[in-house]
Structure formats: structure tokens, C-alpha cells
Short mmCIF file of C-alpha atoms in Angstrom, two decimals:
data_model
loop_
_atom_site.label_atom_id
_atom_site.label_comp_id
_atom_site.label_asym_id
_atom_site.label_seq_id
_atom_site.Cartn_x
_atom_site.Cartn_y
_atom_site.Cartn_z
CA MET E 275 127.65 97.87 -38.10
CA ASP E 276 126.91 95.21 -40.64
CA LYS E 277 125.09 96.12 -43.80
CA ILE E 278 121.28 95.59 -43.46
CA LYS E 279 120.11 92.98 -46.01
CA LEU E 280 116.88 93.24 -47.91
CA ASN E 281 114.49 90.43 -47.53
CA ILE E 282 112.09 89.22 -50.20
CA VAL E 283 109.31 91.55 -49.09
CA ASP E 284 111.68 94.55 -49.10
CA LYS E 285 112.74 93.74 -52.64
CA ALA E 286 109.18 93.33 -53.92
CA ILE E 287 108.16 96.65 -52.33
CA SER E 288 111.17 98.38 -53.81
CA ILE E 289 110.07 97.43 -57.28
CA PHE E 290 106.57 98.99 -56.92
CA SER E 291 107.31 101.76 -54.40
CA PRO E 292 110.89 102.70 -53.77
CA ARG E 293 109.91 105.44 -51.39
CA MET E 294 107.99 102.91 -49.16
CA ALA E 295 110.98 100.60 -49.33
CA PHE E 296 113.33 103.35 -48.31
CA ASP E 297 111.09 104.26 -45.32
CA ARG E 298 111.10 100.58 -44.22
CA LEU E 299 114.92 100.44 -44.42
CA LYS E 300 115.32 103.68 -42.56
CA TYR E 301 113.17 102.55 -39.63
CA ARG E 302 114.82 99.14 -39.48
CA SER E 303 118.27 100.86 -39.25
CA ALA E 304 116.86 103.07 -36.45
CA LEU E 305 115.71 100.05 -34.60
CA ALA E 306 119.12 98.34 -35.03
CA PHE E 307 120.92 101.35 -33.54
CA ALA E 308 118.37 101.62 -30.74
CA GLY E 309 119.15 98.05 -29.75
CA SER E 310 122.94 98.59 -29.31
CA TYR E 311 124.74 99.77 -26.13
CA HIS E 312 125.50 103.51 -26.05
CA GLY E 313 128.63 102.75 -24.05
CA GLY E 314 130.09 100.86 -27.02
CA SER E 315 129.31 103.52 -29.56
CA SER E 316 132.10 105.43 -31.19
CA ARG E 317 129.73 107.97 -32.77
CA ARG E 318 128.48 109.70 -29.60
CA PRO E 319 130.43 112.85 -28.90
CA ALA E 320 131.28 111.98 -25.23
CA LEU E 321 132.72 108.58 -26.26
CA ARG E 322 134.28 109.42 -29.64
CA ASN E 323 137.89 109.72 -28.25
CA TRP E 324 137.65 107.09 -25.55
CA ASN E 325 139.41 104.00 -26.89
CA PRO E 326 141.04 102.07 -23.95
CA TYR E 327 143.26 99.15 -24.73
CA ALA E 328 141.68 95.77 -24.03
CA GLY E 329 144.51 93.65 -22.76
CA ASP E 330 144.41 90.48 -20.65
CA ALA E 331 144.61 90.52 -16.84
CA ASN E 332 148.39 90.63 -16.87
CA GLU E 333 148.87 92.99 -19.82
CA ASP E 334 146.72 95.58 -18.12
CA THR E 335 148.59 95.50 -14.83
CA ILE E 336 152.24 94.20 -14.91
CA TYR E 337 153.74 97.25 -16.62
CA ASP E 338 152.19 99.65 -14.10
CA LEU E 339 152.84 97.60 -10.84
CA PRO E 340 156.19 99.18 -9.89
CA ALA E 341 154.76 102.74 -9.93
CA LEU E 342 151.51 101.64 -8.29
CA ARG E 343 153.44 100.00 -5.46
CA ALA E 344 155.72 102.97 -4.92
CA ARG E 345 152.81 105.50 -4.94
CA SER E 346 150.63 103.33 -2.76
CA ARG E 347 153.35 103.09 -0.09
CA ASP E 348 153.97 106.77 -0.28
CA LEU E 349 150.25 107.58 0.30
CA ALA E 350 150.26 105.05 3.25
CA ARG E 351 153.18 106.98 4.75
CA ASN E 352 152.30 110.57 3.95
CA ALA E 353 148.71 110.92 3.05
CA PRO E 354 146.44 110.91 6.20
CA ILE E 355 143.42 109.33 4.26
CA GLY E 356 145.52 106.71 2.56
CA GLY E 357 147.13 105.62 5.81
CA ALA E 358 143.82 105.80 7.53
CA ALA E 359 142.18 103.44 4.98
CA LEU E 360 144.91 100.88 5.41
CA ASN E 361 145.01 101.02 9.12
CA THR E 362 141.25 100.66 9.36
CA VAL E 363 141.24 97.59 7.19
CA VAL E 364 144.14 95.88 9.05
CA THR E 365 142.83 96.72 12.54
CA ASN E 366 139.28 95.52 11.81
CA VAL E 367 140.12 92.38 9.78
CA ILE E 368 143.01 91.08 11.88
CA GLY E 369 142.67 92.84 15.23
CA THR E 370 144.62 90.91 17.74
CA GLY E 371 144.86 88.01 15.38
CA LEU E 372 142.72 85.26 13.83
CA SER E 373 142.65 82.21 16.18
CA MET E 374 142.33 78.56 15.29
CA GLN E 375 139.61 76.58 16.92
CA SER E 376 139.86 72.79 16.74
CA ASN E 377 136.50 71.08 16.05
CA PRO E 378 137.11 67.40 15.38
CA ASP E 379 134.28 65.16 14.00
CA ALA E 380 134.12 62.86 17.04
CA GLN E 381 131.66 60.52 15.42
CA LEU E 382 133.72 59.99 12.31
CA LEU E 383 136.94 59.49 14.26
CA GLY E 384 135.24 57.12 16.65
CA MET E 385 135.75 59.21 19.80
CA ASP E 386 133.48 59.72 22.71
CA GLU E 387 132.77 63.32 23.82
CA GLN E 388 135.29 63.28 26.61
CA THR E 389 138.07 61.95 24.45
CA ALA E 390 137.20 64.43 21.70
CA ASN E 391 137.39 67.34 24.16
CA ALA E 392 140.74 66.30 25.60
CA TRP E 393 142.14 65.89 22.04
CA LYS E 394 140.82 69.31 21.10
CA ARG E 395 142.41 70.97 24.07
CA ASN E 396 145.76 69.33 23.40
CA VAL E 397 145.61 70.44 19.70
CA GLU E 398 144.83 74.04 20.66
CA ALA E 399 147.59 74.06 23.33
CA GLU E 400 150.18 72.83 20.88
CA TRP E 401 149.00 75.34 18.32
CA MET E 402 149.43 78.19 20.85
CA LEU E 403 152.86 76.90 21.73
CA TRP E 404 153.80 77.46 18.10
CA CYS E 405 151.90 80.61 17.10
CA ASP E 406 152.39 82.66 20.29
CA SER E 407 156.20 82.39 19.92
CA VAL E 408 158.34 84.52 17.70
CA ASP E 409 160.12 81.32 16.61
CA CYS E 410 157.35 80.77 14.08
CA ASP E 411 158.68 83.75 12.19
CA ALA E 412 161.89 83.11 10.17
CA SER E 413 163.11 86.58 11.29
CA ARG E 414 162.11 85.94 14.86
CA THR E 415 160.30 89.20 15.00
CA ASN E 416 156.50 88.48 14.98
CA THR E 417 154.15 85.92 16.43
CA PHE E 418 151.80 84.32 14.02
CA TYR E 419 149.25 87.01 14.82
CA GLY E 420 151.70 89.68 13.96
CA LEU E 421 152.55 87.88 10.75
CA GLN E 422 148.86 87.96 9.82
CA ALA E 423 148.64 91.67 10.25
CA LEU E 424 151.97 92.21 8.33
CA ALA E 425 150.90 89.99 5.51
CA LEU E 426 147.54 91.78 5.08
CA ARG E 427 149.16 95.20 5.24
CA SER E 428 151.84 94.24 2.73
CA MET E 429 149.23 92.87 0.39
CA LEU E 430 147.22 95.98 0.55
CA GLU E 431 150.10 98.33 0.01
CA SER E 432 151.95 96.32 -2.64
CA GLY E 433 149.17 94.18 -4.23
CA ASP E 434 150.57 90.92 -3.18
CA VAL E 435 152.91 89.33 -0.69
CA ILE E 436 154.79 86.01 -0.71
CA ALA E 437 155.09 83.69 2.30
CA ILE E 438 157.61 80.80 2.05
CA THR E 439 157.61 78.07 4.77
CA PRO E 440 161.24 76.98 5.49
CA ALA E 441 161.93 74.43 8.25
CA ILE E 442 164.49 75.93 10.72
CA THR E 443 166.08 73.83 13.48
CA GLY E 444 167.96 74.80 16.61
CA ARG E 445 165.37 77.11 18.11
CA SER E 446 163.62 76.89 21.40
CA SER E 447 160.36 75.93 19.75
CA PRO E 448 159.65 72.23 19.37
CA TYR E 449 158.55 72.92 15.82
CA THR E 450 160.74 73.62 12.84
CA LEU E 451 158.11 75.23 10.67
CA THR E 452 158.61 78.95 10.16
CA VAL E 453 157.04 81.59 7.95
CA GLN E 454 159.07 84.10 5.98
CA LEU E 455 157.19 87.06 4.40
CA ILE E 456 158.70 88.38 1.14
CA GLU E 457 157.70 91.79 -0.36
CA ALA E 458 156.28 91.84 -3.78
CA ASP E 459 159.25 93.73 -5.35
CA ARG E 460 161.48 90.72 -4.90
CA LEU E 461 159.28 88.50 -7.08
CA VAL E 462 160.75 89.19 -10.62
CA ASN E 463 161.90 87.04 -13.49
CA ARG E 464 165.50 85.85 -13.17
CA ASN E 465 167.99 88.37 -14.71
CA HIS E 466 164.89 90.62 -15.40
CA GLU E 467 164.06 88.46 -18.49
CA ARG E 468 161.10 89.47 -20.47
CA ASP E 469 157.74 87.88 -19.74
CA THR E 470 156.55 84.92 -21.76
CA ALA E 471 153.30 82.99 -21.85
CA ARG E 472 154.56 80.62 -19.15
CA LYS E 473 156.75 83.01 -17.08
CA ILE E 474 155.12 86.25 -15.84
CA ALA E 475 156.60 88.72 -13.30
CA GLY E 476 158.58 86.03 -11.56
CA VAL E 477 155.85 83.36 -11.65
CA THR E 478 156.25 80.20 -13.83
CA LEU E 479 152.93 78.61 -14.78
CA ASP E 480 151.98 75.17 -15.98
CA ASP E 481 149.79 74.42 -18.99
CA ASN E 482 146.69 75.00 -16.88
CA GLY E 483 147.89 78.49 -15.70
CA ALA E 484 148.72 77.19 -12.15
CA PRO E 485 151.87 78.56 -10.53
CA ILE E 486 154.57 76.00 -10.18
CA ARG E 487 157.71 78.00 -9.49
CA TYR E 488 158.65 81.41 -8.11
CA ALA E 489 161.83 83.44 -8.92
CA ILE E 490 162.75 85.48 -5.85
CA THR E 491 165.74 87.86 -5.41
CA LYS E 492 167.82 87.39 -2.35
CA GLN E 493 167.58 91.05 -1.38
CA HIS E 494 165.20 93.82 -2.14
CA PRO E 495 165.98 95.51 -5.52
CA GLY E 496 165.51 98.91 -3.86
CA ALA E 497 168.05 98.27 -1.15
CA VAL E 498 170.08 101.37 -0.08
CA ARG E 499 173.28 99.50 -0.84
CA PRO E 500 172.45 97.03 -3.51
CA GLY E 501 175.02 94.44 -4.32
CA GLN E 502 175.05 91.81 -7.02
CA ILE E 503 171.44 90.71 -7.23
CA GLU E 504 171.05 87.01 -6.97
CA TRP E 505 167.93 84.87 -7.53
CA ILE E 506 166.65 81.75 -6.01
CA GLU E 507 163.84 79.66 -7.55
CA ILE E 508 161.39 77.93 -5.22
CA ASP E 509 158.94 75.29 -6.31
CA ALA E 510 155.33 76.09 -5.30
CA TRP E 511 154.91 72.46 -4.15
CA ALA E 512 157.52 69.92 -3.07
CA LYS E 513 157.70 66.58 -4.67
CA ASN E 514 156.06 64.99 -1.63
CA GLY E 515 153.12 67.48 -1.95
CA ARG E 516 154.34 69.90 0.81
CA ARG E 517 153.38 73.46 0.10
CA ASN E 518 156.45 75.80 -0.12
CA VAL E 519 155.03 79.09 -1.23
CA ILE E 520 151.94 80.94 -0.36
CA HIS E 521 151.22 83.82 -2.86
CA LEU E 522 148.68 86.00 -1.18
CA PHE E 523 146.79 88.47 -3.45
CA GLU E 524 143.22 89.26 -4.51
CA ARG E 525 142.43 87.90 -7.95
CA ARG E 526 139.97 90.19 -9.79
CA ARG E 527 140.31 88.68 -13.23
CA PRO E 528 140.77 85.20 -14.64
CA GLY E 529 144.41 84.52 -15.47
CA GLN E 530 145.66 87.28 -13.24
CA VAL E 531 149.20 86.35 -11.88
CA ARG E 532 150.07 89.39 -9.73
CA GLY E 533 147.94 91.44 -7.41
CA VAL E 534 147.17 95.23 -7.64
CA PRO E 535 147.53 97.60 -4.59
CA TYR E 536 144.33 98.31 -2.60
CA LEU E 537 144.63 101.99 -3.25
CA ALA E 538 145.25 101.77 -6.94
CA PRO E 539 141.82 103.04 -8.17
CA VAL E 540 142.10 106.22 -6.03
CA ILE E 541 145.82 106.95 -6.13
CA GLU E 542 145.44 110.14 -8.13
CA HIS E 543 142.46 111.35 -6.06
CA LEU E 544 144.28 110.80 -2.77
CA LYS E 545 147.41 112.54 -3.92
CA GLN E 546 145.50 115.57 -5.25
CA LEU E 547 143.47 115.68 -2.05
CA ALA E 548 146.67 115.56 0.04
CA ARG E 549 148.16 118.44 -2.02
CA TYR E 550 145.02 120.48 -1.69
CA SER E 551 145.02 119.95 2.08
CA GLU E 552 148.68 120.87 2.31
CA ALA E 553 148.05 124.12 0.23
CA GLU E 554 145.14 125.08 2.52
CA LEU E 555 147.21 124.48 5.59
CA GLN E 556 150.08 126.54 4.26
CA ALA E 557 147.74 129.40 3.28
CA ALA E 558 146.19 129.37 6.73
CA VAL E 559 149.64 129.45 8.40
CA VAL E 560 150.72 132.38 6.24
CA SER E 561 147.45 134.20 6.91
CA ALA E 562 147.87 133.76 10.61
CA ALA E 563 151.55 134.81 10.54
CA LEU E 564 151.09 138.09 8.59
CA ALA E 565 150.75 141.05 11.04
CA ILE E 566 152.39 144.38 10.44
CA PHE E 567 154.77 145.74 7.67
CA ILE E 568 156.57 148.86 8.54
CA LYS E 569 157.41 151.13 5.59
CA MET E 570 159.52 154.23 6.19
CA ASP E 571 159.60 157.31 3.96
CA ALA E 572 162.94 157.74 2.21
CA ASP E 573 163.40 161.41 3.26
CA ALA E 574 162.48 160.56 6.89
CA PHE E 575 164.90 157.69 6.87
CA GLN E 576 167.79 160.04 5.88
CA THR E 577 166.82 162.46 8.58
CA LEU E 578 166.37 159.97 11.50
CA PHE E 579 169.40 157.72 10.97
CA ASP E 580 173.02 158.38 10.70
CA GLY E 581 175.41 156.34 8.54
CA GLN E 582 176.06 153.46 10.95
CA SER E 583 172.34 153.22 12.11
CA ALA E 584 171.18 153.40 8.55
CA ASP E 585 173.51 150.46 7.55
CA THR E 586 172.13 148.37 10.48
CA TYR E 587 168.60 149.08 9.59
CA ILE E 588 169.17 148.30 5.92
CA GLN E 589 171.07 145.04 6.72
CA GLY E 590 168.18 143.85 8.92
CA ALA E 591 165.46 144.77 6.37
CA SER E 592 167.39 143.18 3.57
CA GLY E 593 167.41 139.87 5.41
CA TRP E 594 163.72 139.40 4.75
CA ASP E 595 163.17 137.43 1.44
CA GLY E 596 159.44 137.72 1.48
CA SER E 597 158.80 134.38 3.16
CA ILE E 598 157.18 133.70 6.50
CA ASN E 599 159.72 131.56 8.38
CA THR E 600 161.39 131.03 11.66
CA ASP E 601 163.55 134.17 11.20
CA LEU E 602 160.41 136.22 12.26
CA ASP E 603 160.76 134.53 15.72
CA GLY E 604 157.10 133.31 15.61
CA PRO E 605 153.95 134.57 14.04
CA GLY E 606 152.41 138.03 14.40
CA LYS E 607 155.60 140.03 14.18
CA ALA E 608 156.47 143.35 12.62
CA VAL E 609 158.56 143.22 9.46
CA ASN E 610 160.73 146.29 8.55
CA LEU E 611 160.87 147.13 4.89
CA LEU E 612 163.53 149.08 3.09
CA PRO E 613 162.78 152.79 2.38
CA GLY E 614 160.52 152.97 -0.69
CA GLU E 615 159.30 149.37 -0.47
CA SER E 616 155.69 148.41 -0.01
CA VAL E 617 153.73 145.21 0.41
CA ASP E 618 150.41 144.46 -1.21
CA VAL E 619 148.77 141.97 1.12
CA PRO E 620 146.09 139.95 -0.63
CA SER E 621 142.81 138.94 1.08
CA LEU E 622 143.64 135.35 1.91
CA GLY E 623 140.38 134.49 3.34
CA ARG E 624 141.75 131.60 5.37
CA PRO E 625 140.53 129.27 6.81
CA ASN E 626 138.61 128.58 3.59
CA ALA E 627 134.95 127.99 4.45
CA ASN E 628 134.61 125.83 1.43
CA TYR E 629 137.50 123.51 2.23
CA ASP E 630 135.71 121.11 4.60
CA PRO E 631 132.54 120.53 2.40
CA PHE E 632 134.74 119.84 -0.69
CA PHE E 633 137.11 117.57 1.27
CA LEU E 634 134.23 115.52 2.75
CA SER E 635 132.55 115.36 -0.73
CA MET E 636 135.72 113.93 -2.21
CA LEU E 637 135.96 111.35 0.62
CA LYS E 638 132.34 110.23 -0.20
CA GLN E 639 133.59 109.26 -3.60
CA ILE E 640 136.78 107.45 -2.39
CA GLY E 641 135.03 105.56 0.41
CA PRO E 642 132.87 103.30 -1.77
CA VAL E 643 135.77 102.33 -4.01
CA LEU E 644 137.66 101.09 -0.96
CA GLU E 645 134.48 99.58 0.43
CA ILE E 646 134.82 101.68 3.54
CA PRO E 647 131.68 103.76 4.53
CA PHE E 648 132.33 107.46 4.70
CA GLU E 649 131.66 107.54 8.52
CA VAL E 650 134.11 104.72 9.15
CA LEU E 651 136.77 106.12 6.96
CA ILE E 652 136.91 109.48 8.83
CA LYS E 653 135.99 108.03 12.21
CA HIS E 654 133.16 110.60 12.68
CA PHE E 655 129.63 109.51 13.19
CA SER E 656 127.59 112.74 12.88
CA SER E 657 124.44 111.25 11.38
CA SER E 658 121.53 109.53 13.20
CA TYR E 659 122.01 106.32 15.16
CA SER E 660 120.26 104.27 12.46
CA ALA E 661 122.51 105.77 9.70
CA SER E 662 125.66 105.14 11.79
CA ARG E 663 124.62 101.62 12.53
CA ALA E 664 123.84 100.87 8.81
CA ALA E 665 127.40 102.14 7.98
CA LEU E 666 128.98 99.91 10.56
CA LEU E 667 126.96 96.90 9.43
CA ASP E 668 127.91 97.53 5.77
CA PHE E 669 131.60 97.81 6.79
CA TRP E 670 131.26 94.68 8.82
CA ARG E 671 130.27 92.69 5.67
CA PHE E 672 133.46 93.81 4.07
CA VAL E 673 135.42 92.87 7.07
CA ARG E 674 133.96 89.31 7.19
CA VAL E 675 134.78 88.79 3.52
CA ARG E 676 138.43 89.88 4.12
CA ARG E 677 138.70 87.71 7.31
CA ASP E 678 137.55 84.68 5.43
CA PHE E 679 140.02 85.51 2.59
CA MET E 680 142.92 85.67 5.17
CA ALA E 681 141.73 82.56 6.96
CA THR E 682 141.41 80.58 3.77
CA TYR E 683 144.41 81.58 1.78
CA PHE E 684 146.95 82.38 4.50
CA CYS E 685 146.05 80.93 7.87
CA GLU E 686 144.70 77.58 6.86
CA PRO E 687 147.61 76.51 4.51
CA ILE E 688 150.01 77.30 7.33
CA LYS E 689 147.95 75.62 9.94
CA ASP E 690 147.92 72.41 7.69
CA LEU E 691 151.69 72.51 7.55
CA TRP E 692 151.94 72.79 11.32
CA PHE E 693 149.40 70.06 11.88
CA GLU E 694 151.37 67.68 9.61
CA GLU E 695 154.60 68.33 11.56
CA ALA E 696 152.78 68.00 14.93
CA ILE E 697 151.47 64.59 13.96
CA ALA E 698 154.81 63.48 12.30
CA SER E 699 156.71 64.43 15.45
CA GLY E 700 154.20 62.55 17.78
CA ARG E 701 153.11 65.65 19.69
CA ILE E 702 149.52 65.11 18.37
CA SER E 703 148.02 61.71 18.04
CA ALA E 704 146.00 61.21 14.85
CA PRO E 705 146.23 57.59 13.69
CA GLY E 706 145.57 57.18 9.94
CA PHE E 707 146.03 60.95 9.17
CA PHE E 708 148.68 60.47 6.48
CA GLN E 709 146.79 57.56 4.96
CA ILE E 710 143.74 59.82 4.59
CA GLN E 711 145.85 62.54 3.03
CA ASP E 712 147.45 60.06 0.59
CA SER E 713 143.93 59.07 -0.52
CA GLY E 714 143.28 62.62 -1.48
CA ARG E 715 141.25 63.63 1.53
CA PRO E 716 143.12 66.27 3.64
CA GLY E 717 143.17 65.89 7.32
CA ARG E 718 141.71 68.73 9.30
CA ALA E 719 142.42 69.88 12.90
#
């Protein structure tokens, strides 16, 4: 804190009454401290050792992205709640696919209602001809609706996804436009060069911070049989203004160049919760499998068994290593112990009565971070009808925001590219469309 300066009154009072001047200064200092933020204090015990680094949007994320992506994908594959969160978002946001609806401004275009309706039906029919075919996918695997779901899922798992729009000829589709999705790991600086102010994590920026070029590896760096990694660089926009690359990610800070996985804030919590669930499951299995341990007195053993029978018994008992496995031929079996051996069986107390309340309590903390209400996340509506409806309405607001994001930043740019090709090829009549585009006003279907 800056030194508190004495004004003229303070100086005059200090001459005649130093004690009064000291009291004035003390209370002014207290007021100064009272007006500051406790959260920014370094004197309070709870915050004394909390000094996070304040980097820019890229400095705070780029270094951690490889680990965040790998852990996020692992949670999506192996953690029930992580997979459930991603599946819930993709299913509700995309569903069977976001469809295009043509709404021409008939008055502006000088069309009567009948002509406008006929033109609308033709545009939508042409659009379905392209998007309902797997020819719209460069890999000929998904329709456009499948590409939407794959793009959103990849963005959520990896933080971002890249879509390039190559023109491929020789297919059954009358259109050459295709969409190729590229996983985030392939967007890296050429030859793994260090980041600079203009080149960050595979993205080259102009003076305004806008992306102008993307460096993409020809194969995934994590391929099982990696060969010589080669790069291609693709301009974000062609010289004629055509969009070549769509970089889909959610920007949370100004200047952010790469996206962060959806599960990033709760990765540690989800992993610990998955470990806890696995430990409880294993404890319950062991508790259910334990049945009877047979211990034989050493003297009785020598009396009851001759040499060959004793060897057979000892060989069978020695085969048990203390674990509960398939060698027991199922749960609830008797285990023979060697003479003189004993087993102290702990009171396992499984299933744990406190497991379910604790597990649900943790999900109530995870759900708000992911913007998924607790009831929707676990697909269990045990509260009242009004509470369940409120949860669904709250989740629907999240879904609407995500749908608008996908429509605006993924579907709309691709639709514009398709519309330009449809008009250029003569399959859709739109006189003056390219003149309007050249004047800076984009045409709309």
C-alpha cells in the first residue's frame, strides 16, 4: 500500500497535539485497509501463500493443453460421469442434426409469394441432396448431421477442432464441396517450433490477432506407427475470399487462440471420483466373495493324511495367494489353508452406506461447472415435478446457447460455401448474388 500523506490539517494538528494526529492517521489507515478487496490481500492467513501466475490467455493454457486433452479423452472413455456429461451435451445440442430452413426476403428480392415458396423448396431440396449424403464428408463416412455431432464432441473432448473445406470431384454428388474434420493434436507449429507473438500453437496471426494461416500435420502425432511427420499450411481465407478453414472452439478470454476441453475444470474431481467408485466396487466384490476359511490343526493334519495325500493338500492350499480371483471358481467358496495358518477377516462393511450420499454430493459440485443440472447429469428425477421442470428448463437454456454456437460458427459458414457453389453451378437461381457479395453484403439462403 502507498504511504499515507499528511495534509495541511494533519501537519498543523501534529504540531500542537501529536497524540491526536497519530489517532487521525491510525483511523485513516484503517479506513484505507477496509476499502480494499480481501481477495487481493497477501496479509490474510488463508491467502498468504496463494500467488497464481497471471499470464495471458495463451500462456495460461497452451502448455497444459496436451495433458488436458489426453486426460479429458480418458475420462470420456473410462469415467462414467465424464462420458455421461459429453453424451448428454452432444445428444441434446445436436440430436438428429441441425437443419437449414430457407427464408428468403421475397419483398427485397422482388418475388411474389408463390415464386418465393417455390424457390425456397428448391433450395431446401438441393441442400438435402448435399447434406444427406456421405459425399459431403471428405472421408465419406458421415452425413452433414453426423459431422455436426462429431465436430461438437471433438471440440468438447479436445478443446477445439478444425474443419477444412476441400473441393473433391469424381463423386456421385453434384457438389464438390466437402468437409474434413481434423483433430486438435494435428494443429502444431511446423517442426515444433517455439511459439512467437505471431505464431501460437500452429496458428499464424495478423497484426490484429486474426488467424490467417494454420499449420497442420499430415498424420496424427500419436499414431501407432508414426512415420516422418510432414506439415501442410492452409490459409484461413483464399485470395478470392473463400473460407478454407473453420476453427471451432469456445473463446473464454480475449486473445485466446486455442480452446480448452470442456471437462478441464473438473478433471481431477472426476478422476478421483472414478477411483473412489472403483475402490468401493472392488471392496464390495471382495466382501461378497469371502465365505469360509478352513484351518487344520498341525497334529491332526499329520494323523489324518499320509505322505501322498498330505502333499496333494499342501500343493492345493499353497496355490492360494491371498487374492479373490477366478481360481476360486466363483464367489462363496471354501479356501483351504496350510496347517498353522490363520486369516484375520476385517469387517468390510460393504456396500458402504455413506458411498451414495458422498458420490451425489460431489456430482452436485461438478454439475454447475459443466452447466448441467444434477438431475439431468445423472438422469434421475427424484424431486418434485416443479423442481425437475426447473432443472430441465435451466438445461434447455444451456442447450440453446450451444445450438446457436454450432449454427453460427460451424453450420452457417459451411452452408454459405455450399450456397455459393450451388449458385455458381446453376443449380439455384439467384441473379445478382455475387454482385451483392462483392459489395460487402453476404448473400443468404
